[in-house]
Amino acid sequence: MKTYDYPKSRALFERAAKVIPCGIYGHLSPAPLVPPSHYPFYAQSASGSRFKDVDGNEFIDYMCAYGPMVLGYCHEKVDAAARSAYETGNCVTVPAPVMVELAERLVDLVPMADWAFFAKNGNDVTTQALMVARSATGRKKVLAISGGYHGVAPWTQGLGHHGVVEEDQANMIRVPWNDFRAFENAVYSHPDQIAAFIATPYHHPVFVDNEYPAEGYWNKIVALCRQKGIVVIVDDIRCGFRMDMGGSHEYFGFTPDLVCFCKAIGNGYPISALVGTEALKNDASKVFYTGSYWFSAAPMAAALACINELAEINGPKVMMEYGKKLLDALVELAKKHGYDLRVTGSPSMPYLRITNDPTLNLHQDWCSEVTRRGAFFSSHHNWFMSCAHNEDDYKKTLEIADKAFSVIKKNEAKYL
Ligand SMILES: Cc1ncc(COP(=O)(O)O)c(C=O)c1O
């Protein structure tokens, strides 16, 4: 089985490093891909579940652009809908009717939603959710989960991150995930000061096992928030439409006041959405919030086609089933090689870790050895399944993973 080389990726990165901060910044930065020598840096093309890098190497993609790809790259129906909007007028002085259709469809799909508001990135709508909650309650403070990620605005990045100052964090209170007692203490020690609680439906930080909500956790939180007038915000940007078409809170059985969607909503077209209850509609109207491209028709047309298709084929079920089948097989394969491969989170966006080496070195070795043979595995971040992954991908992934386990066996003495 051939291992990949990346001369063109490396040459491009050298050019990039001269004119772009970090070369590649943010979540696509190669920094956490260890060793970076085993990973591609630039894509040439993508189709279905796979992409080709600039060196002509092909990868079965288990990162799906870190979530936005959900139906498959270059999906015919989604791209046709977007193309048609581009051809008839995309960014115009007044919005296109598709904006209304998309809002109606989301309100129809998500049971708690009475309205929908559109922006571009996830962070646009997590920040908007805070503003709506503050407008509705007249309070400043926001409760969030320690290590919870909601974007890159200074309020969500912790103190100590470059460019973040104390004042940005002054109104943030962080509590550990799944610790209702800590949540209660925070609420009781800040009477009438907390505007909102924001959290992801389950805890999916990087580098560590992901955690589902404990039995009753969310419902206890919602009950206390209702009693104290605190707005419950679900950040469903990563899980949204990969667990349940009604929003991931439906999967876990609770009802928030505001839900943030992005990633899987548009199959790669730039769009995010905040949906909310009737009680908050007036405040969502009062908060002034907009952007130059937020009314573009093409991403809205793409999103409408994307969520219609996901609903029609029951996308979350398709991704969960493929994920479960692949993950069960990978765990068995690991066992055969003498390793314990731990899988946490939803099968449609799992986090994996070889537990034999808690430093993650061995796990990083395995993921990188798989990647340089043709299945893109990240070792620090949860993966993403798509509806385009198929039987061929399944077989090829297992074949590659098997080979990579044999390769790391030879190095394991370094780590164990
Ligand atoms: C849970 C969660 N919230 C918010 C965001 C921010 O979204 P964006 O990067 O589109 O601003 C992300 C992005 O990965 C996310 O995973």
CSV table of C-alpha atoms and ligand atoms in Angstrom, one decimal:
chain,number,residue,atom,x,y,z
A,1,MET,CA,0.0,0.0,0.0
A,2,LYS,CA,1.5,3.2,-1.2
A,3,THR,CA,2.2,6.1,1.2
A,4,TYR,CA,1.6,9.6,0.0
A,5,ASP,CA,4.1,12.5,-0.6
A,6,TYR,CA,3.1,16.1,-0.5
A,7,PRO,CA,5.7,18.2,-2.4
A,8,LYS,CA,3.1,20.6,-4.0
A,9,SER,CA,1.3,21.1,-0.7
A,10,ARG,CA,4.6,21.9,1.0
A,11,ALA,CA,5.7,24.4,-1.7
A,12,LEU,CA,2.3,26.2,-1.5
A,13,PHE,CA,2.6,26.4,2.3
A,14,GLU,CA,6.0,28.0,2.0
A,15,ARG,CA,4.6,30.6,-0.3
A,16,ALA,CA,1.6,31.1,2.0
A,17,ALA,CA,3.7,31.5,5.1
A,18,LYS,CA,5.3,34.6,3.5
A,19,VAL,CA,2.0,36.4,2.8
A,20,ILE,CA,-0.6,34.9,5.1
A,21,PRO,CA,-0.4,34.9,8.9
A,22,CYS,CA,0.3,31.3,10.0
A,23,GLY,CA,0.2,30.2,6.3
A,24,ILE,CA,-3.1,28.5,7.1
A,25,TYR,CA,-4.8,29.9,10.2
A,26,GLY,CA,-7.6,28.8,12.5
A,27,HIS,CA,-9.1,25.3,12.5
A,28,LEU,CA,-7.6,24.3,9.2
A,29,SER,CA,-4.1,25.1,10.4
A,30,PRO,CA,-1.8,22.0,10.1
A,31,ALA,CA,-0.5,22.7,13.7
A,32,PRO,CA,-2.6,20.0,15.4
A,33,LEU,CA,-2.1,17.5,12.6
A,34,VAL,CA,0.8,15.4,14.1
A,35,PRO,CA,3.2,14.8,12.4
A,36,PRO,CA,2.3,17.4,9.8
A,37,SER,CA,4.6,15.6,7.3
A,38,HIS,CA,1.8,12.9,6.9
A,39,TYR,CA,-1.0,15.3,6.1
A,40,PRO,CA,-2.0,17.2,2.9
A,41,PHE,CA,-2.3,21.0,3.2
A,42,TYR,CA,-4.2,22.0,0.1
A,43,ALA,CA,-7.1,20.4,-1.8
A,44,GLN,CA,-7.4,20.5,-5.6
A,45,SER,CA,-10.9,19.0,-5.9
A,46,ALA,CA,-13.6,17.2,-4.0
A,47,SER,CA,-16.5,14.9,-4.9
A,48,GLY,CA,-18.9,12.8,-2.7
A,49,SER,CA,-17.0,11.5,0.3
A,50,ARG,CA,-13.5,12.2,-1.0
A,51,PHE,CA,-11.1,14.9,-1.9
A,52,LYS,CA,-7.9,15.1,-3.9
A,53,ASP,CA,-5.0,17.2,-2.8
A,54,VAL,CA,-2.8,19.3,-5.0
A,55,ASP,CA,-0.3,16.4,-5.3
A,56,GLY,CA,-3.1,14.1,-6.8
A,57,ASN,CA,-3.5,12.0,-3.6
A,58,GLU,CA,-7.1,10.9,-2.9
A,59,PHE,CA,-8.6,10.8,0.6
A,60,ILE,CA,-11.8,9.4,2.0
A,61,ASP,CA,-12.7,12.4,4.1
A,62,TYR,CA,-13.7,11.8,7.7
A,63,MET,CA,-13.4,15.5,8.6
A,64,CYS,CA,-15.9,16.8,6.0
A,65,ALA,CA,-14.5,20.3,6.0
A,66,TYR,CA,-14.8,20.1,9.8
A,67,GLY,CA,-18.6,19.6,9.4
A,68,PRO,CA,-20.1,21.6,6.6
A,69,MET,CA,-19.9,18.8,4.1
A,70,VAL,CA,-22.9,16.6,5.0
A,71,LEU,CA,-24.4,15.3,1.8
A,72,GLY,CA,-21.2,14.9,-0.2
A,73,TYR,CA,-18.9,17.4,-1.9
A,74,CYS,CA,-20.3,18.9,-5.1
A,75,HIS,CA,-23.8,17.6,-4.3
A,76,GLU,CA,-25.9,17.8,-7.5
A,77,LYS,CA,-29.2,19.1,-6.0
A,78,VAL,CA,-27.5,21.6,-3.6
A,79,ASP,CA,-25.2,22.9,-6.2
A,80,ALA,CA,-27.9,23.2,-8.8
A,81,ALA,CA,-30.1,25.2,-6.3
A,82,ALA,CA,-27.1,27.6,-5.6
A,83,ARG,CA,-26.1,27.9,-9.2
A,84,SER,CA,-29.6,28.9,-10.2
A,85,ALA,CA,-29.6,31.6,-7.5
A,86,TYR,CA,-26.2,32.8,-8.6
A,87,GLU,CA,-27.4,33.0,-12.2
A,88,THR,CA,-30.6,34.9,-11.3
A,89,GLY,CA,-29.2,37.3,-8.7
A,90,ASN,CA,-27.4,36.5,-5.5
A,91,CYS,CA,-26.4,39.6,-3.5
A,92,VAL,CA,-29.1,42.2,-4.4
A,93,THR,CA,-30.5,45.4,-2.8
A,94,VAL,CA,-33.5,43.5,-1.5
A,95,PRO,CA,-33.7,39.8,-0.3
A,96,ALA,CA,-34.9,37.0,-2.5
A,97,PRO,CA,-38.1,35.0,-1.7
A,98,VAL,CA,-36.0,32.0,-0.9
A,99,MET,CA,-35.2,33.7,2.5
A,100,VAL,CA,-38.8,33.3,3.5
A,101,GLU,CA,-39.1,29.8,2.2
A,102,LEU,CA,-36.0,28.8,4.1
A,103,ALA,CA,-37.3,30.4,7.4
A,104,GLU,CA,-40.6,28.6,6.9
A,105,ARG,CA,-38.9,25.3,6.3
A,106,LEU,CA,-36.7,25.6,9.4
A,107,VAL,CA,-39.7,26.6,11.6
A,108,ASP,CA,-41.5,23.6,10.2
A,109,LEU,CA,-38.6,21.2,10.9
A,110,VAL,CA,-37.5,22.4,14.3
A,111,PRO,CA,-40.4,22.0,16.8
A,112,MET,CA,-39.3,24.7,19.2
A,113,ALA,CA,-38.7,27.3,16.5
A,114,ASP,CA,-41.2,30.1,15.7
A,115,TRP,CA,-38.8,32.2,13.7
A,116,ALA,CA,-35.4,31.9,12.0
A,117,PHE,CA,-32.7,34.5,11.4
A,118,PHE,CA,-29.8,34.0,8.9
A,119,ALA,CA,-26.1,35.0,9.0
A,120,LYS,CA,-22.9,33.5,7.7
A,121,ASN,CA,-20.8,31.8,10.4
A,122,GLY,CA,-21.6,29.9,13.6
A,123,ASN,CA,-20.0,32.7,15.7
A,124,ASP,CA,-22.4,35.3,14.2
A,125,VAL,CA,-25.3,33.5,15.6
A,126,THR,CA,-23.8,32.4,19.0
A,127,THR,CA,-23.0,36.1,19.6
A,128,GLN,CA,-26.5,37.2,18.4
A,129,ALA,CA,-28.1,34.6,20.7
A,130,LEU,CA,-26.3,36.3,23.7
A,131,MET,CA,-27.5,39.7,22.5
A,132,VAL,CA,-31.1,38.6,22.2
A,133,ALA,CA,-30.9,37.0,25.7
A,134,ARG,CA,-29.5,40.2,27.1
A,135,SER,CA,-32.1,42.3,25.4
A,136,ALA,CA,-34.9,40.1,26.7
A,137,THR,CA,-33.7,39.9,30.3
A,138,GLY,CA,-31.9,43.2,30.8
A,139,ARG,CA,-29.1,41.2,32.4
A,140,LYS,CA,-25.4,40.9,31.5
A,141,LYS,CA,-23.9,37.6,32.7
A,142,VAL,CA,-23.7,34.4,30.6
A,143,LEU,CA,-23.2,30.9,32.0
A,144,ALA,CA,-21.2,28.6,29.8
A,145,ILE,CA,-19.4,25.3,30.0
A,146,SER,CA,-15.6,25.2,30.8
A,147,GLY,CA,-13.9,24.2,27.6
A,148,GLY,CA,-17.0,24.8,25.5
A,149,TYR,CA,-16.3,26.3,22.1
A,150,HIS,CA,-18.7,28.8,20.5
A,151,GLY,CA,-16.5,30.5,18.0
A,152,VAL,CA,-13.7,33.0,18.2
A,153,ALA,CA,-15.3,36.2,19.4
A,154,PRO,CA,-13.5,37.5,22.5
A,155,TRP,CA,-16.4,36.6,24.8
A,156,THR,CA,-16.1,32.9,23.9
A,157,GLN,CA,-12.3,32.6,23.8
A,158,GLY,CA,-10.9,32.2,27.3
A,159,LEU,CA,-8.7,34.8,29.1
A,160,GLY,CA,-5.0,34.1,28.2
A,161,HIS,CA,-5.8,33.8,24.5
A,162,HIS,CA,-3.9,36.4,22.5
A,163,GLY,CA,-6.0,39.6,21.9
A,164,VAL,CA,-8.5,38.8,24.6
A,165,VAL,CA,-8.7,41.2,27.6
A,166,GLU,CA,-10.3,40.8,31.0
A,167,GLU,CA,-13.3,43.0,30.1
A,168,ASP,CA,-14.2,40.5,27.3
A,169,GLN,CA,-14.6,37.8,29.9
A,170,ALA,CA,-16.0,39.9,32.7
A,171,ASN,CA,-19.6,38.6,32.2
A,172,MET,CA,-18.8,35.0,31.5
A,173,ILE,CA,-19.2,32.4,34.2
A,174,ARG,CA,-17.9,28.9,33.4
A,175,VAL,CA,-19.0,25.7,35.0
A,176,PRO,CA,-18.0,22.1,34.3
A,177,TRP,CA,-20.1,20.0,32.0
A,178,ASN,CA,-22.6,17.6,33.5
A,179,ASP,CA,-22.2,19.1,37.0
A,180,PHE,CA,-25.7,20.3,37.9
A,181,ARG,CA,-24.6,21.2,41.4
A,182,ALA,CA,-22.0,23.6,40.0
A,183,PHE,CA,-24.6,25.1,37.6
A,184,GLU,CA,-27.1,25.6,40.5
A,185,ASN,CA,-24.4,27.2,42.7
A,186,ALA,CA,-23.5,29.6,39.8
A,187,VAL,CA,-27.2,30.5,39.4
A,188,TYR,CA,-27.8,31.1,43.1
A,189,SER,CA,-24.7,33.1,43.6
A,190,HIS,CA,-25.6,35.6,40.8
A,191,PRO,CA,-29.3,36.3,41.5
A,192,ASP,CA,-31.1,38.2,38.7
A,193,GLN,CA,-27.8,38.7,36.9
A,194,ILE,CA,-27.6,35.8,34.4
A,195,ALA,CA,-29.1,36.4,31.0
A,196,ALA,CA,-28.4,33.1,29.4
A,197,PHE,CA,-26.9,29.6,29.6
A,198,ILE,CA,-25.1,28.6,26.4
A,199,ALA,CA,-23.9,25.0,25.7
A,200,THR,CA,-23.6,22.4,23.0
A,201,PRO,CA,-26.1,19.6,23.2
A,202,TYR,CA,-23.3,17.3,24.4
A,203,HIS,CA,-19.7,18.2,25.3
A,204,HIS,CA,-17.4,17.8,22.4
A,205,PRO,CA,-14.1,19.5,23.2
A,206,VAL,CA,-10.8,18.6,21.4
A,207,PHE,CA,-8.1,16.1,22.6
A,208,VAL,CA,-10.4,14.5,25.2
A,209,ASP,CA,-13.3,12.0,25.3
A,210,ASN,CA,-16.6,13.6,24.4
A,211,GLU,CA,-19.5,13.4,26.9
A,212,TYR,CA,-23.2,13.0,26.5
A,213,PRO,CA,-25.5,14.7,29.0
A,214,ALA,CA,-26.1,12.7,32.2
A,215,GLU,CA,-29.6,11.4,32.7
A,216,GLY,CA,-31.9,14.4,33.5
A,217,TYR,CA,-29.1,17.0,33.2
A,218,TRP,CA,-30.6,19.1,30.5
A,219,ASN,CA,-34.1,18.9,31.9
A,220,LYS,CA,-33.0,20.0,35.3
A,221,ILE,CA,-31.1,22.9,33.7
A,222,VAL,CA,-34.1,24.0,31.6
A,223,ALA,CA,-36.4,23.8,34.7
A,224,LEU,CA,-34.1,26.0,36.8
A,225,CYS,CA,-33.5,28.5,33.9
A,226,ARG,CA,-37.3,28.8,33.4
A,227,GLN,CA,-37.7,29.5,37.1
A,228,LYS,CA,-35.0,32.1,37.2
A,229,GLY,CA,-35.8,33.8,33.8
A,230,ILE,CA,-32.5,32.6,32.2
A,231,VAL,CA,-32.6,32.0,28.4
A,232,VAL,CA,-31.4,28.5,27.4
A,233,ILE,CA,-29.3,28.6,24.2
A,234,VAL,CA,-28.2,25.5,22.4
A,235,ASP,CA,-25.1,25.8,20.2
A,236,ASP,CA,-26.0,23.1,17.7
A,237,ILE,CA,-23.4,24.4,15.2
A,238,ARG,CA,-21.4,21.2,15.2
A,239,CYS,CA,-24.1,18.5,15.9
A,240,GLY,CA,-27.0,20.2,14.1
A,241,PHE,CA,-28.7,17.9,11.5
A,242,ARG,CA,-26.2,15.1,12.3
A,243,MET,CA,-28.3,13.8,15.2
A,244,ASP,CA,-31.9,14.8,14.6
A,245,MET,CA,-33.6,16.9,11.9
A,246,GLY,CA,-35.5,18.8,14.6
A,247,GLY,CA,-32.2,19.9,16.3
A,248,SER,CA,-30.0,17.8,18.6
A,249,HIS,CA,-32.1,18.9,21.7
A,250,GLU,CA,-34.9,16.7,20.2
A,251,TYR,CA,-32.5,13.8,20.3
A,252,PHE,CA,-31.8,14.4,24.0
A,253,GLY,CA,-35.4,15.3,24.8
A,254,PHE,CA,-35.4,18.9,26.1
A,255,THR,CA,-36.6,22.3,24.8
A,256,PRO,CA,-34.3,25.3,24.6
A,257,ASP,CA,-35.3,28.9,23.8
A,258,LEU,CA,-32.7,29.6,21.1
A,259,VAL,CA,-30.8,27.2,18.9
A,260,CYS,CA,-27.8,28.1,16.7
A,261,PHE,CA,-27.2,26.2,13.5
A,262,CYS,CA,-24.4,26.4,10.9
A,263,LYS,CA,-22.1,23.7,9.4
A,264,ALA,CA,-24.5,21.0,8.1
A,265,ILE,CA,-27.2,23.4,7.2
A,266,GLY,CA,-25.8,24.4,3.8
A,267,ASN,CA,-23.5,21.5,2.6
A,268,GLY,CA,-20.6,24.0,2.4
A,269,TYR,CA,-22.4,27.2,1.3
A,270,PRO,CA,-21.8,30.0,3.8
A,271,ILE,CA,-24.9,30.3,6.0
A,272,SER,CA,-25.8,30.0,9.7
A,273,ALA,CA,-29.2,30.4,11.4
A,274,LEU,CA,-30.5,31.3,14.8
A,275,VAL,CA,-34.0,30.0,15.6
A,276,GLY,CA,-36.1,30.9,18.6
A,277,THR,CA,-39.4,30.8,20.4
A,278,GLU,CA,-42.2,33.3,19.9
A,279,ALA,CA,-41.4,34.8,23.3
A,280,LEU,CA,-38.0,36.0,22.0
A,281,LYS,CA,-39.1,37.2,18.6
A,282,ASN,CA,-39.6,40.8,19.6
A,283,ASP,CA,-36.1,41.0,21.2
A,284,ALA,CA,-34.6,39.3,18.1
A,285,SER,CA,-36.3,42.2,16.1
A,286,LYS,CA,-34.9,44.9,18.4
A,287,VAL,CA,-31.3,43.7,18.4
A,288,PHE,CA,-29.5,45.4,15.4
A,289,TYR,CA,-27.6,42.7,13.7
A,290,THR,CA,-26.6,42.3,10.0
A,291,GLY,CA,-23.7,41.8,7.5
A,292,SER,CA,-22.9,42.6,3.9
A,293,TYR,CA,-23.5,39.1,2.6
A,294,TRP,CA,-26.2,37.8,5.1
A,295,PHE,CA,-29.0,38.2,2.5
A,296,SER,CA,-27.2,36.4,-0.3
A,297,ALA,CA,-29.7,34.1,-2.1
A,298,ALA,CA,-27.4,31.3,-3.2
A,299,PRO,CA,-26.4,30.0,0.2
A,300,MET,CA,-30.1,30.2,1.2
A,301,ALA,CA,-31.2,28.2,-1.8
A,302,ALA,CA,-28.4,25.7,-1.1
A,303,ALA,CA,-29.5,25.4,2.5
A,304,LEU,CA,-33.1,24.8,1.5
A,305,ALA,CA,-32.0,22.1,-0.9
A,306,CYS,CA,-29.7,20.7,1.7
A,307,ILE,CA,-32.1,20.4,4.6
A,308,ASN,CA,-34.9,19.1,2.3
A,309,GLU,CA,-32.6,16.4,1.1
A,310,LEU,CA,-31.4,15.6,4.6
A,311,ALA,CA,-35.0,15.3,5.8
A,312,GLU,CA,-36.0,13.2,2.8
A,313,ILE,CA,-33.3,10.6,3.2
A,314,ASN,CA,-33.2,10.9,7.0
A,315,GLY,CA,-29.6,12.1,6.9
A,316,PRO,CA,-28.9,11.8,10.6
A,317,LYS,CA,-29.9,8.1,10.6
A,318,VAL,CA,-27.8,7.5,7.5
A,319,MET,CA,-24.7,9.1,9.1
A,320,MET,CA,-25.3,7.4,12.5
A,321,GLU,CA,-25.6,4.0,10.8
A,322,TYR,CA,-22.5,4.4,8.6
A,323,GLY,CA,-20.6,5.7,11.7
A,324,LYS,CA,-21.7,2.9,13.9
A,325,LYS,CA,-20.8,0.2,11.4
A,326,LEU,CA,-17.3,1.8,10.7
A,327,LEU,CA,-16.6,2.5,14.4
A,328,ASP,CA,-17.6,-1.0,15.6
A,329,ALA,CA,-15.3,-2.5,12.9
A,330,LEU,CA,-12.4,-0.1,13.8
A,331,VAL,CA,-12.7,-1.0,17.5
A,332,GLU,CA,-12.6,-4.8,16.6
A,333,LEU,CA,-9.6,-4.2,14.4
A,334,ALA,CA,-7.8,-2.3,17.1
A,335,LYS,CA,-8.5,-5.2,19.5
A,336,LYS,CA,-7.0,-7.7,17.0
A,337,HIS,CA,-3.8,-5.6,17.1
A,338,GLY,CA,-3.9,-5.4,20.9
A,339,TYR,CA,-5.2,-1.9,21.3
A,340,ASP,CA,-8.2,-0.3,23.0
A,341,LEU,CA,-9.8,2.2,20.7
A,342,ARG,CA,-12.2,4.3,22.7
A,343,VAL,CA,-15.1,6.0,20.8
A,344,THR,CA,-17.2,8.7,22.3
A,345,GLY,CA,-19.8,11.2,21.1
A,346,SER,CA,-22.3,10.6,18.4
A,347,PRO,CA,-21.5,7.9,15.8
A,348,SER,CA,-22.2,10.6,13.2
A,349,MET,CA,-19.4,12.8,14.7
A,350,PRO,CA,-17.3,10.6,16.9
A,351,TYR,CA,-14.1,11.3,18.8
A,352,LEU,CA,-11.6,8.4,18.9
A,353,ARG,CA,-8.6,7.7,21.1
A,354,ILE,CA,-6.3,4.7,21.5
A,355,THR,CA,-6.3,4.5,25.3
A,356,ASN,CA,-3.1,2.4,25.7
A,357,ASP,CA,-1.1,5.6,25.4
A,358,PRO,CA,-2.7,8.5,27.3
A,359,THR,CA,-0.2,10.9,25.8
A,360,LEU,CA,-2.0,10.4,22.5
A,361,ASN,CA,1.3,9.9,20.7
A,362,LEU,CA,0.4,6.4,19.6
A,363,HIS,CA,-3.0,7.6,18.5
A,364,GLN,CA,-1.5,10.4,16.5
A,365,ASP,CA,0.8,7.9,14.8
A,366,TRP,CA,-2.1,5.7,13.9
A,367,CYS,CA,-4.3,8.6,12.5
A,368,SER,CA,-1.4,10.0,10.5
A,369,GLU,CA,-0.4,6.6,9.1
A,370,VAL,CA,-4.0,6.1,8.0
A,371,THR,CA,-4.1,9.5,6.4
A,372,ARG,CA,-0.9,9.1,4.4
A,373,ARG,CA,-2.6,5.9,2.9
A,374,GLY,CA,-5.8,7.6,1.9
A,375,ALA,CA,-8.4,8.1,4.7
A,376,PHE,CA,-8.2,11.5,6.4
A,377,PHE,CA,-8.2,10.9,10.2
A,378,SER,CA,-7.8,13.7,12.7
A,379,SER,CA,-6.3,12.8,16.1
A,380,HIS,CA,-7.3,15.8,18.1
A,381,HIS,CA,-10.9,16.7,16.9
A,382,ASN,CA,-14.1,14.7,16.5
A,383,TRP,CA,-14.6,13.3,13.0
A,384,PHE,CA,-17.6,13.9,10.8
A,385,MET,CA,-19.6,11.3,8.9
A,386,SER,CA,-21.5,12.3,5.8
A,387,CYS,CA,-24.4,10.8,3.8
A,388,ALA,CA,-22.0,10.2,0.9
A,389,HIS,CA,-19.8,7.7,2.7
A,390,ASN,CA,-20.4,4.3,1.2
A,391,GLU,CA,-19.5,0.6,1.2
A,392,ASP,CA,-16.4,1.2,-0.8
A,393,ASP,CA,-15.2,3.8,1.6
A,394,TYR,CA,-16.0,1.4,4.5
A,395,LYS,CA,-13.9,-1.4,3.0
A,396,LYS,CA,-11.0,0.8,2.0
A,397,THR,CA,-10.9,2.6,5.3
A,398,LEU,CA,-10.7,-0.7,7.2
A,399,GLU,CA,-8.0,-2.0,4.9
A,400,ILE,CA,-5.9,1.1,5.5
A,401,ALA,CA,-6.6,1.2,9.2
A,402,ASP,CA,-5.5,-2.4,9.5
A,403,LYS,CA,-2.2,-1.6,7.7
A,404,ALA,CA,-1.7,1.5,9.9
A,405,PHE,CA,-2.1,-0.6,13.1
A,406,SER,CA,0.6,-2.9,11.9
A,407,VAL,CA,2.9,0.0,11.2
A,408,ILE,CA,2.4,1.6,14.6
A,409,LYS,CA,3.0,-1.7,16.3
A,410,LYS,CA,6.6,-1.4,15.2
A,411,ASN,CA,6.9,2.0,16.9
A,412,GLU,CA,4.9,1.3,20.0
A,413,ALA,CA,7.9,0.7,22.2
A,414,LYS,CA,8.6,4.4,22.0
A,415,TYR,CA,5.3,5.2,23.7
A,416,LEU,CA,4.2,2.3,25.9
B,1,LIG,C1,-19.9,24.1,18.7
B,1,LIG,C2,-19.4,25.3,17.8
B,1,LIG,N1,-19.9,26.5,18.1
B,1,LIG,C3,-19.5,27.5,17.3
B,1,LIG,C4,-18.6,27.4,16.3
B,1,LIG,C5,-18.2,28.6,15.5
B,1,LIG,O1,-18.6,28.5,14.2
B,1,LIG,P1,-17.9,29.3,13.0
B,1,LIG,O2,-16.5,28.8,13.0
B,1,LIG,O3,-18.6,29.0,11.8
B,1,LIG,O4,-17.9,30.7,13.4
B,1,LIG,C6,-18.1,26.1,16.0
B,1,LIG,C7,-17.1,25.9,14.9
B,1,LIG,O5,-16.5,24.9,14.8
B,1,LIG,C8,-18.5,25.0,16.8
B,1,LIG,O6,-18.1,23.8,16.6
